[in-house]
Short mmCIF file of C-alpha atoms in Angstrom, two decimals:
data_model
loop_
_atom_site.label_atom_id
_atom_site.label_comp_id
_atom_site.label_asym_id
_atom_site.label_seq_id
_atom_site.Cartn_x
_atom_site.Cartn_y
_atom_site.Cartn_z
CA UNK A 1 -126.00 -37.77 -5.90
CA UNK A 2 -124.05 -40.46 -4.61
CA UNK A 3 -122.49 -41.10 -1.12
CA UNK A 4 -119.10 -42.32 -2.70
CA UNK A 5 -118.75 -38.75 -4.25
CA UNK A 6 -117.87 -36.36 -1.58
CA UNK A 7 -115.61 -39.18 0.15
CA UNK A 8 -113.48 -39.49 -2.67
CA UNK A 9 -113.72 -35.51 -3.31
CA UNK A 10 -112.59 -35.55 0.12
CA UNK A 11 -109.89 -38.64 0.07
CA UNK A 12 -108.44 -37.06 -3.44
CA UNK A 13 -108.19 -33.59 -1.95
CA UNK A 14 -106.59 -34.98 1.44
CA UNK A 15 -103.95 -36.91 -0.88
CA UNK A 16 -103.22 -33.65 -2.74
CA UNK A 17 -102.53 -31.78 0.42
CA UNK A 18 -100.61 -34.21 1.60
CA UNK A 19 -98.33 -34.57 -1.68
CA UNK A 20 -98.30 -30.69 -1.72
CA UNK A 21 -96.74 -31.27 2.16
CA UNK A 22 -94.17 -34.36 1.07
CA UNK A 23 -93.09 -32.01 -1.62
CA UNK A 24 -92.52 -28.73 0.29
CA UNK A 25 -92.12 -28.94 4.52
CA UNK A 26 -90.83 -32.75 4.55
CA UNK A 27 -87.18 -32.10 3.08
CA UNK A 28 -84.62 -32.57 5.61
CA UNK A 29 -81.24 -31.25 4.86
CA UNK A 30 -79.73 -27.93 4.24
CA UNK A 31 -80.20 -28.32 0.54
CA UNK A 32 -83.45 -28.58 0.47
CA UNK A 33 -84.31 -25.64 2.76
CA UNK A 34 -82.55 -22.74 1.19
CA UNK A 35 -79.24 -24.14 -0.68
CA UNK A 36 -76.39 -26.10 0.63
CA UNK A 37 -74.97 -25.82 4.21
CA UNK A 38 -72.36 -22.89 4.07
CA UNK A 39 -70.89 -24.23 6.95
CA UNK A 40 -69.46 -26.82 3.93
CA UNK A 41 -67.52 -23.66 2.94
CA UNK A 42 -66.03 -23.20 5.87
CA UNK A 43 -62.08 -23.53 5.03
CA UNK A 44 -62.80 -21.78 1.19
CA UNK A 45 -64.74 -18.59 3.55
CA UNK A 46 -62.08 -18.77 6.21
CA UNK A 47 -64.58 -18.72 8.28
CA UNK A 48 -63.38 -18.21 12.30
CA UNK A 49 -64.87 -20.91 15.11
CA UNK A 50 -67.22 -18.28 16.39
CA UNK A 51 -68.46 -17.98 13.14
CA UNK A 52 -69.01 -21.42 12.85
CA UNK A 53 -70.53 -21.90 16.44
CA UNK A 54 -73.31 -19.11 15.16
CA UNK A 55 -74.27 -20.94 12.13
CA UNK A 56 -74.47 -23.84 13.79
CA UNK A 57 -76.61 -22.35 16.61
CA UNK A 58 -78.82 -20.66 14.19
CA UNK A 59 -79.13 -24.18 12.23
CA UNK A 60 -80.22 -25.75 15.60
CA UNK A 61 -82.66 -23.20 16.36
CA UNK A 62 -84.07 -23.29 12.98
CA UNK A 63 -84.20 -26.94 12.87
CA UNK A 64 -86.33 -26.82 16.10
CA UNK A 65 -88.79 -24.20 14.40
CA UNK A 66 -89.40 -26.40 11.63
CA UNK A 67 -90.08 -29.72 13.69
CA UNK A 68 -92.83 -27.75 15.50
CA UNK A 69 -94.03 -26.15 12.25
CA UNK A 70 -94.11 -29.77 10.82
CA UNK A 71 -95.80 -30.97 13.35
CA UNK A 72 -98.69 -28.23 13.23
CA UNK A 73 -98.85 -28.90 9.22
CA UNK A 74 -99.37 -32.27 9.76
CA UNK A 75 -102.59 -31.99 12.40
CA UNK A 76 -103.66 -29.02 9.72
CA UNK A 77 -104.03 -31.54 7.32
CA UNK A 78 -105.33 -34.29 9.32
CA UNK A 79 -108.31 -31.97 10.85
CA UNK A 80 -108.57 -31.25 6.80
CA UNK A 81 -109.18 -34.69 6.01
CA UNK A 82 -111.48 -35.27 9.18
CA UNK A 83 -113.81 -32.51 7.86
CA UNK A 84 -113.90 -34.32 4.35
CA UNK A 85 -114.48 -37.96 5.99
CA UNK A 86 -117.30 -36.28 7.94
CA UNK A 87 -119.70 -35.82 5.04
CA UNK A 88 -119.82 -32.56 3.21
CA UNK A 89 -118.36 -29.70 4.57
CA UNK A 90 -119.27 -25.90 3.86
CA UNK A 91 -116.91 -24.11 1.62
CA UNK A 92 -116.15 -21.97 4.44
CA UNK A 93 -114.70 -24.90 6.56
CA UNK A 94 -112.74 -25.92 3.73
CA UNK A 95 -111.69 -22.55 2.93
CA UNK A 96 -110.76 -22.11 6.55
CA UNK A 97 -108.49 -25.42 6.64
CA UNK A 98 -107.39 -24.33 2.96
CA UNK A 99 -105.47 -20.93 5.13
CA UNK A 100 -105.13 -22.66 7.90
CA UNK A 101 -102.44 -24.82 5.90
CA UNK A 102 -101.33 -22.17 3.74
CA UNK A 103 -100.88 -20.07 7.02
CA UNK A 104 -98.62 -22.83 8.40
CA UNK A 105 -96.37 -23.41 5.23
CA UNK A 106 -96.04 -19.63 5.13
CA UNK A 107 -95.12 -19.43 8.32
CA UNK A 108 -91.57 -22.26 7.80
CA UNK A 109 -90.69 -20.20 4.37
CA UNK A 110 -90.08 -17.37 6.76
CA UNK A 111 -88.31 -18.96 9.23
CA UNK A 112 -86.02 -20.71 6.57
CA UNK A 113 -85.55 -17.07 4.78
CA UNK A 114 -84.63 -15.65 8.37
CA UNK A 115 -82.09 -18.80 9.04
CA UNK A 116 -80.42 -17.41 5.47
CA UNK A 117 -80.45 -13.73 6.69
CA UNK A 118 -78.95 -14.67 10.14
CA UNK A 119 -76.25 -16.98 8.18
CA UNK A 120 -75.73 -14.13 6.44
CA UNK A 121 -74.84 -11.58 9.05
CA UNK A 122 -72.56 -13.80 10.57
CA UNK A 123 -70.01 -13.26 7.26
CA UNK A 124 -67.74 -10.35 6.73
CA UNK A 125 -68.24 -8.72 3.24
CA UNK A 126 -65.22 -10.31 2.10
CA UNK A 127 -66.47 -13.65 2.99
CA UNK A 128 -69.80 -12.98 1.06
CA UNK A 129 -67.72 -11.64 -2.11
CA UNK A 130 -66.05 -15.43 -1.65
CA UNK A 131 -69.71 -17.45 -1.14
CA UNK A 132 -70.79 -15.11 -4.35
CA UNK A 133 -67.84 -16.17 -6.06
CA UNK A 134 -67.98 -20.24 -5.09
CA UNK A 135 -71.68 -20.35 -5.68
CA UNK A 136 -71.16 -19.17 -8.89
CA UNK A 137 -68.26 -21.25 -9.58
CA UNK A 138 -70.92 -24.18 -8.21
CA UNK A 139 -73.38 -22.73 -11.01
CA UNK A 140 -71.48 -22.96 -13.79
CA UNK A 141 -70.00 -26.71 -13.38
CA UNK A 142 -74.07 -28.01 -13.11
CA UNK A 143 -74.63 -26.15 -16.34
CA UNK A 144 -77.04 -22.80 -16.62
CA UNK A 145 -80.20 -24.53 -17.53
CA UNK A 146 -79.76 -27.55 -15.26
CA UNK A 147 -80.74 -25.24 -12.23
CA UNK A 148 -83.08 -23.04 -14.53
CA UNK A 149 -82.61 -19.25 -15.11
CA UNK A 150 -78.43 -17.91 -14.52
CA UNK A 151 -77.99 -16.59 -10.71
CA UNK A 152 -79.05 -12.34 -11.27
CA UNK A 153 -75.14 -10.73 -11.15
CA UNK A 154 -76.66 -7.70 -9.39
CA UNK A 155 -77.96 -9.70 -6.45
CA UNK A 156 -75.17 -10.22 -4.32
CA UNK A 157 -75.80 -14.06 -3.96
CA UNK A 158 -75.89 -14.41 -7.19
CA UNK A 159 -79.82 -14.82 -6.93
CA UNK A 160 -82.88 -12.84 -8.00
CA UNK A 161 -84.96 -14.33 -4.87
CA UNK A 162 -82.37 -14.22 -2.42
CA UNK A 163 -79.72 -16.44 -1.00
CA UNK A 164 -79.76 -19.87 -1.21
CA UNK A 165 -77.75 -21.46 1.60
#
């Protein structure tokens, strides 16, 4: 067997970790990490200055999380492409870097789900009855296959796999 193989095994398999990471932890506004900012919604919510102050707080903290998780993805994946540029690794190291990775990307889905919940607590039921009503308002001028299934009307979001703000 060749030398070149396992390098570019190991080069292609670094690249598609590294596309799976542009693609999923490098997005950097609200958008892209649950919805858009509700804090955009502020004068349609009514929502009060210590409301706002919360939601901002929680958006600081959560911002934080992420730069560390980020940071902890990216030596994941360099240690994952150090094994392959080594020679050829064991499955088990590669299957250990493989969770390693996965470990860390689960790890920022939950804190960006908890950032929703938290944003969520800080509005009175009224106020989410109003972010139900505005998202779906949003839905419905973008066109229901443009964003892919309609939001689920029992869900009070307006979403079958929770919020999205």
């Amino acid at each position: 067997m060749s030398r070149k193989l396992p390098i570019t095994i190991g080069i292609t398999i670094t690249l598609l970790v590294a596309g799976v990471q542009l693609t999923s932890a490098g997005r950097g506004d609200d958008r892209h990490q649950g919805g858009p900012d509700i804090a955009r919604f502020a004068d349609e919510l009514n929502l009060t200055n210590d409301q706002l102050q919360k939601i901002e707080d929680i958006k600081a903290d959560t911002h934080r999380k992420l730069i560390d998780g980020k940071a902890e993805l990216e030596k994941a994946e360099m240690d994952m492409r150090d094994l392959w540029e080594k020679g050829i690794p064991t499955e088990k190291q590669v299957n250990a870097q493989i969770d390693r990775i996965s470990t860390i990307k689960i790890g920022m889905e939950k804190i960006k789900a908890s950032k929703r919940i938290e944003m969520l607590k800080t509005l009175t039921d009224s106020q989410l009855a109003d972010l139900h009503k505005l998202k779906m308002k949003m839905h419905m001028r973008r066109g229901p296959m443009r964003g892919g299934k309609p939001p689920d009307m029992d869900c009070p979001m307006g979403h079958s796999m929770g919020p999205s703000f």
